[in-house]
Amino acid sequence: MVSGNLFHCRKNSWPPEEYISRNTLQLFDFDSSAPPEQAWRRRLNSHANILKEFSVTFMDAIRMVRLGIRLWSYVREEASHGRKAPIDPFTRESCKPSASQGVPLGGMGSGSISRGFRGDFRQWQIVPGICEPSPVMENQFSIFISRDGGNKNFASVLAPGQHEGLGKSGDQGISSWGWNLNGQHSTYHALFPRAWTIYDGEPDPELKISCRQISPFMPHNYKDSSLPTAVFVYTLVNTGRERAKVSLLFTWKNSIGGISHLSGDHVNEPFIGEDGVSGVLLHHKTAKGNPPVTFAIAACETQNVNVTVLPSFGLSEGSCITAKDMWDRMAKDGQFDRVNFSSGPSIPSSPGEAVCAAVSASTWVEAHGKCTVAFALAWSSPKVKFLKGSSYHRRYTKFYGTSERAALNLVHDALTNYKRWEEEIENWQSPVLNDERLPEWYKFTLFNELYFLVAGGTVWIDSSSSNMRNDQHQLVDVENTDVRVTEAKDSRKDSVFQHTKTGTELKDKDEDVFPNCSCEDAAVVPVKKGHSNHPLRPLTLPDPPDESDDVGRFLYLEGVEYIMWCTYDVHFYASFALLELFPKIELNIQRDFAKAVLSEDGRKVKFLAEGNCGIRKVRGAIPHDLGTHDPWNEMNAYNIHDTSKWKDLNPKFVLQVYRDFAATGDMSFGVDVWPAVRAAMEYMEQFDRDDDGLIENDGFPDQTYDAWTVHGVSAYCGCLWLAALQAAAAMAVELGDRSFAERCKSKFLKAKPSFEEKLWNGSYFNYDSGSSSNSKSIQADQLAGQWYTASSGLPSLFDDFKVRNSLQKIFDFNVMKVKGGRMGAVNGMHPSGKVDESCMQSREIWTGVTYGVAATMILAGMEEEAFKTAEGIFIAGWSEEGYGYWFQTPEGWTVDGHFRSLIYMRPLSIWGMQYALSLPKAILDAPKINFMDRIHSSPGSFRSSNNETGVRKIANKAKCLGNSVFHCAC
């Protein structure tokens, strides 16, 4: 816990008065229109520099040439089927990444649109797994001002400068608009999920304008946080002596990004709704069989605000009304004709034709007076469809129905509820923002890193919506099959783990196989007789009986460049954010992986790094991810290595499950997932080849650092394994499975001294026990298992001396020897003080790992070092002197600032720091006695046991096991 005033008053933020005059701030000091003191800031005229992407070195290229050839062939193969490979380093976006991002729009899981700090709408992710990064420049807010007497008139788009790609100034498109904003006196302020843009006398020196952007992201609010909508509230303050007529204009293109506007058959429709909410619906017919989308743009008419619309205008001379015509009309009258509301739906657009719409809200602002104008945007795409045919209804349809016209109700409710949303947001954020012990940079970076839960390609479905796939290959519904638990001897050991069989199996006709793949390689995991090449649907656990607990199912991408859903080795870091803010979602993700542990998919896959073959999903192994083009049904889209042989995934599952179980105290969750925890632990026994209780790595990158080879016992995987043994033992005690608790304790007591003997060098734990040039490297992430142990209220894995010495070594070398601690923690560092250059990942600084290391330091009582370590990520990624990675934090960067994989999941681990600062009451109140002392080993305890009596007793208290894998004796 943080104690005292630790942080030497280093603010590293931007006081608002340095960006806005104090007088202007006072004018906006009402109705939340002034930005908070703790916010990330940027001037609108700031240069959005192009970001530098990483490139492999010559030696890296030589080492990975075979992988590169196989990956290139795989990418081409997927493209021939109209699919995008989950990892494609060969295709570059036409829009080069730049330092231009801002707070994204909308809630979670219904598609996302980001909004750059200059006001442009970009990073379109309406279709799952597809990101269109380029801004749609027709989507703008503009302002028209005239004062009594007509001597002072201003008209401008509220975005600075002539943007790239606008076309010739003489055309009939948006180049004819007034791009007159300089941006010198305008600033952007971000504190996710809100943002403020302050126009301090631009374009009218006597008019102060605040636009605040509000999205419904409220922790523990599982309804509103799923809504695809955002509100833009303009506060106008007239400092002049004359009253001013002000018209605000919101224009929107019928597009979902890229060239989608050219596909044709798009229709715009004006509407007048309830409570003064009026606007235009833009019905978008998507290409390639994707579900349609309807946008709604609207404003709220009040006694002082008049709303009019132009349902349709085009961008070329052939249009009935052009963009130039629309602009000229607004400059002249400040509004459109009221009769436009009764014009009905427009004629469907022709292929190659763009169609746009506009909403105007006009008002008079008295001299020295104030006025508020509110706009809203919503998009409704009720059905989410994945490329291989599975379709589901999005979470928000549970409350708004499955019609695209729900966009109309969404904008209405946004405009009538946004004040309540803001109150919820402020109540959530205030305790952190007002905590004087915390550095200012940490406060706004903590909240702003949450952008990924909206912009990270999230999908949130209603659990009551069935898989609507109609193709002939649909998997058999588990509820209609005979699901039973059996015991199967693993041919590799005498251990026993549980799995499911189905009475009905599907004949596999899905040719997701390399035709020339010869799968006679000895590394292929044996498949049980009768299951070869047949997919099995994961075990179905009961849905929560209480409808209030039914929060649907949730997916989020590893990153917009690595298109895999819920990548588990990365979720290990990111999951602290969901556990803190949306714990029911976190538990459901763990349930999905628990089902996956007990299933097997025998379809053949070629692994690109080694060129060997195996099966897609091995029973007992945690999948790397939940899939790409058919999540939940076709897991393990990652095919670089055979992840059934990775050494970190299963321990990470056990650690996350126990942390969540301990933090929430949800006994029903514990009972549901316990069979998978046992299976995951028993599966790992095959990797203890010398019977010392430790798992060994296999001389290839068999963990999340999938380019960094490991030999023998490793600090990273070994520490995770020790922690998993402890967590599994603790959970077994809680659930009454004492024989398994004894088994885990015996292994732990055997493994721990072996781990320390092989890796502890008196100062830190060596990278691995091998004899390679980097075996003695200082790995920043060497105490990942200790991080989770401390986060879960379990006894420390090692004595305080070893923990603190290791962390101090990491701080002194991996952090401070890289640009004086101003970049984060480099993954690998030689004890000589030189960066480990053995592969591209060893020399990278991983943003999420750095936050995780900082969290470990906090839990070890090293708060000052923790915040100094994490501050490097802020300086390099978020500060004005950094590289411009705000709201697109990458997986990592090199010492010279070349990034890899923008908009990445792992940096959410900053919430691991916040978790460490405020551990849940359930963990703080846990008995301080070492639970290991409560486990008394008995003869034969090392053998597997299936005595579940204690679990059944608990299950009876938890309402019954239903159709879980336990045979309920209720």
mmCIF file of C-alpha atoms in Angstrom, residues 408-550:
data_model
loop_
_atom_site.group_PDB
_atom_site.id
_atom_site.type_symbol
_atom_site.label_atom_id
_atom_site.label_comp_id
_atom_site.label_asym_id
_atom_site.label_seq_id
_atom_site.Cartn_x
_atom_site.Cartn_y
_atom_site.Cartn_z
ATOM 1 C CA LEU A 408 -32.781 6.336 -33.027
ATOM 2 C CA ASN A 409 -33.509 5.231 -29.448
ATOM 3 C CA LEU A 410 -29.805 5.146 -28.656
ATOM 4 C CA VAL A 411 -29.241 8.804 -29.543
ATOM 5 C CA HIS A 412 -32.377 9.769 -27.669
ATOM 6 C CA ASP A 413 -31.282 8.012 -24.506
ATOM 7 C CA ALA A 414 -27.742 9.351 -24.829
ATOM 8 C CA LEU A 415 -28.997 12.934 -24.956
ATOM 9 C CA THR A 416 -31.333 12.417 -22.014
ATOM 10 C CA ASN A 417 -28.966 10.356 -19.827
ATOM 11 C CA TYR A 418 -25.492 11.807 -20.359
ATOM 12 C CA LYS A 419 -25.598 13.892 -17.173
ATOM 13 C CA ARG A 420 -26.223 10.742 -15.142
ATOM 14 C CA TRP A 421 -23.353 9.036 -16.980
ATOM 15 C CA GLU A 422 -21.039 11.906 -16.111
ATOM 16 C CA GLU A 423 -22.034 11.711 -12.467
ATOM 17 C CA GLU A 424 -21.206 7.988 -12.412
ATOM 18 C CA ILE A 425 -17.874 8.619 -14.153
ATOM 19 C CA GLU A 426 -16.919 11.388 -11.730
ATOM 20 C CA ASN A 427 -17.851 9.284 -8.690
ATOM 21 C CA TRP A 428 -15.641 6.502 -10.006
ATOM 22 C CA GLN A 429 -12.636 8.652 -10.891
ATOM 23 C CA SER A 430 -12.643 11.193 -8.065
ATOM 24 C CA PRO A 431 -10.987 9.038 -5.360
ATOM 25 C CA VAL A 432 -7.982 8.467 -7.619
ATOM 26 C CA LEU A 433 -7.842 12.024 -8.976
ATOM 27 C CA ASN A 434 -8.002 13.470 -5.481
ATOM 28 C CA ASP A 435 -5.360 11.162 -4.019
ATOM 29 C CA GLU A 436 -2.475 13.542 -3.357
ATOM 30 C CA ARG A 437 -0.034 10.666 -2.843
ATOM 31 C CA LEU A 438 -0.165 9.764 -6.528
ATOM 32 C CA PRO A 439 1.755 11.485 -9.340
ATOM 33 C CA GLU A 440 -0.376 13.510 -11.705
ATOM 34 C CA TRP A 441 0.894 11.648 -14.779
ATOM 35 C CA TYR A 442 -0.172 8.338 -13.246
ATOM 36 C CA LYS A 443 -3.721 9.491 -12.619
ATOM 37 C CA PHE A 444 -4.610 10.374 -16.185
ATOM 38 C CA THR A 445 -2.493 7.633 -17.749
ATOM 39 C CA LEU A 446 -4.297 5.083 -15.571
ATOM 40 C CA PHE A 447 -7.680 6.111 -16.967
ATOM 41 C CA ASN A 448 -6.560 6.847 -20.512
ATOM 42 C CA GLU A 449 -5.006 3.392 -20.978
ATOM 43 C CA LEU A 450 -8.561 2.055 -20.663
ATOM 44 C CA TYR A 451 -9.158 3.329 -24.193
ATOM 45 C CA PHE A 452 -8.261 -0.212 -25.320
ATOM 46 C CA LEU A 453 -11.445 -1.702 -23.858
ATOM 47 C CA VAL A 454 -13.331 0.325 -26.469
ATOM 48 C CA ALA A 455 -10.828 0.732 -29.309
ATOM 49 C CA GLY A 456 -9.231 -2.713 -28.986
ATOM 50 C CA GLY A 457 -11.725 -4.382 -31.292
ATOM 51 C CA THR A 458 -14.020 -5.545 -28.511
ATOM 52 C CA VAL A 459 -17.076 -7.739 -29.088
ATOM 53 C CA TRP A 460 -19.706 -8.151 -26.378
ATOM 54 C CA ILE A 461 -22.603 -10.452 -27.173
ATOM 55 C CA ASP A 462 -25.891 -11.220 -25.486
ATOM 56 C CA SER A 463 -25.548 -14.724 -24.053
ATOM 57 C CA SER A 464 -29.199 -15.435 -24.893
ATOM 58 C CA SER A 465 -28.486 -14.954 -28.607
ATOM 59 C CA SER A 466 -27.821 -18.277 -30.251
ATOM 60 C CA ASN A 467 -25.084 -18.955 -32.736
ATOM 61 C CA MET A 468 -26.996 -18.084 -35.898
ATOM 62 C CA ARG A 469 -24.621 -19.834 -38.280
ATOM 63 C CA ASN A 470 -26.561 -21.559 -41.038
ATOM 64 C CA ASP A 471 -23.753 -23.325 -42.864
ATOM 65 C CA GLN A 472 -23.636 -27.106 -43.025
ATOM 66 C CA HIS A 473 -20.546 -27.319 -40.842
ATOM 67 C CA GLN A 474 -22.146 -25.899 -37.700
ATOM 68 C CA LEU A 475 -20.984 -27.696 -34.574
ATOM 69 C CA VAL A 476 -23.491 -29.859 -32.769
ATOM 70 C CA ASP A 477 -25.194 -28.069 -29.904
ATOM 71 C CA VAL A 478 -23.821 -29.443 -26.654
ATOM 72 C CA GLU A 479 -27.153 -29.294 -24.894
ATOM 73 C CA ASN A 480 -28.448 -31.950 -27.288
ATOM 74 C CA THR A 481 -25.565 -34.346 -26.662
ATOM 75 C CA ASP A 482 -24.714 -36.764 -23.924
ATOM 76 C CA VAL A 483 -22.124 -34.891 -21.877
ATOM 77 C CA ARG A 484 -20.382 -36.968 -19.278
ATOM 78 C CA VAL A 485 -17.165 -36.918 -17.316
ATOM 79 C CA THR A 486 -14.692 -39.712 -17.831
ATOM 80 C CA GLU A 487 -11.213 -40.484 -16.646
ATOM 81 C CA ALA A 488 -8.567 -41.065 -19.280
ATOM 82 C CA LYS A 489 -5.033 -42.199 -18.669
ATOM 83 C CA ASP A 490 -2.505 -39.869 -20.248
ATOM 84 C CA SER A 491 -0.095 -42.009 -22.259
ATOM 85 C CA ARG A 492 2.826 -39.844 -21.167
ATOM 86 C CA LYS A 493 2.333 -40.223 -17.420
ATOM 87 C CA ASP A 494 0.227 -41.970 -14.863
ATOM 88 C CA SER A 495 -1.604 -38.743 -14.057
ATOM 89 C CA VAL A 496 -5.339 -38.572 -14.501
ATOM 90 C CA PHE A 497 -7.248 -35.633 -15.831
ATOM 91 C CA GLN A 498 -10.885 -35.164 -16.652
ATOM 92 C CA HIS A 499 -12.358 -34.505 -20.051
ATOM 93 C CA THR A 500 -15.668 -34.674 -21.832
ATOM 94 C CA LYS A 501 -17.028 -36.901 -24.524
ATOM 95 C CA THR A 502 -19.998 -36.120 -26.658
ATOM 96 C CA GLY A 503 -22.476 -38.684 -27.784
ATOM 97 C CA THR A 504 -22.722 -36.952 -31.142
ATOM 98 C CA GLU A 505 -19.709 -35.862 -33.153
ATOM 99 C CA LEU A 506 -19.475 -33.774 -36.292
ATOM 100 C CA LYS A 507 -17.818 -34.905 -39.469
ATOM 101 C CA ASP A 508 -15.216 -32.275 -40.187
ATOM 102 C CA LYS A 509 -15.343 -30.853 -43.709
ATOM 103 C CA ASP A 510 -13.606 -27.583 -42.899
ATOM 104 C CA GLU A 511 -10.385 -27.664 -44.891
ATOM 105 C CA ASP A 512 -8.314 -25.517 -42.545
ATOM 106 C CA VAL A 513 -5.325 -27.711 -43.328
ATOM 107 C CA PHE A 514 -2.184 -27.264 -45.380
ATOM 108 C CA PRO A 515 -2.701 -29.682 -48.272
ATOM 109 C CA ASN A 516 0.964 -30.626 -48.462
ATOM 110 C CA CYS A 517 1.412 -31.026 -44.703
ATOM 111 C CA SER A 518 2.914 -34.343 -43.711
ATOM 112 C CA CYS A 519 1.935 -34.858 -40.107
ATOM 113 C CA GLU A 520 4.243 -37.710 -39.235
ATOM 114 C CA ASP A 521 6.390 -35.489 -37.077
ATOM 115 C CA ALA A 522 7.179 -37.025 -33.696
ATOM 116 C CA ALA A 523 6.209 -33.781 -31.982
ATOM 117 C CA VAL A 524 2.530 -34.220 -32.784
ATOM 118 C CA VAL A 525 0.486 -34.682 -29.621
ATOM 119 C CA PRO A 526 -1.285 -38.048 -29.694
ATOM 120 C CA VAL A 527 -5.033 -37.858 -30.178
ATOM 121 C CA LYS A 528 -7.434 -40.171 -28.399
ATOM 122 C CA LYS A 529 -8.922 -42.872 -30.550
ATOM 123 C CA GLY A 530 -12.205 -41.804 -32.040
ATOM 124 C CA HIS A 531 -11.404 -38.109 -31.825
ATOM 125 C CA SER A 532 -8.858 -37.679 -34.599
ATOM 126 C CA ASN A 533 -9.560 -34.707 -36.852
ATOM 127 C CA HIS A 534 -12.933 -34.022 -35.263
ATOM 128 C CA PRO A 535 -13.654 -30.759 -33.462
ATOM 129 C CA LEU A 536 -15.263 -30.974 -30.068
ATOM 130 C CA ARG A 537 -17.326 -28.126 -28.772
ATOM 131 C CA PRO A 538 -16.025 -26.896 -25.414
ATOM 132 C CA LEU A 539 -17.732 -28.165 -22.312
ATOM 133 C CA THR A 540 -20.816 -26.137 -21.452
ATOM 134 C CA LEU A 541 -21.040 -24.888 -17.913
ATOM 135 C CA PRO A 542 -24.335 -23.574 -16.557
ATOM 136 C CA ASP A 543 -25.335 -20.002 -17.240
ATOM 137 C CA PRO A 544 -25.830 -17.942 -14.097
ATOM 138 C CA PRO A 545 -29.357 -18.596 -12.818
ATOM 139 C CA ASP A 546 -29.952 -14.992 -11.838
ATOM 140 C CA GLU A 547 -30.640 -12.815 -14.891
ATOM 141 C CA SER A 548 -28.972 -9.857 -13.187
ATOM 142 C CA ASP A 549 -25.738 -11.867 -13.251
ATOM 143 C CA ASP A 550 -26.014 -12.613 -16.971
#
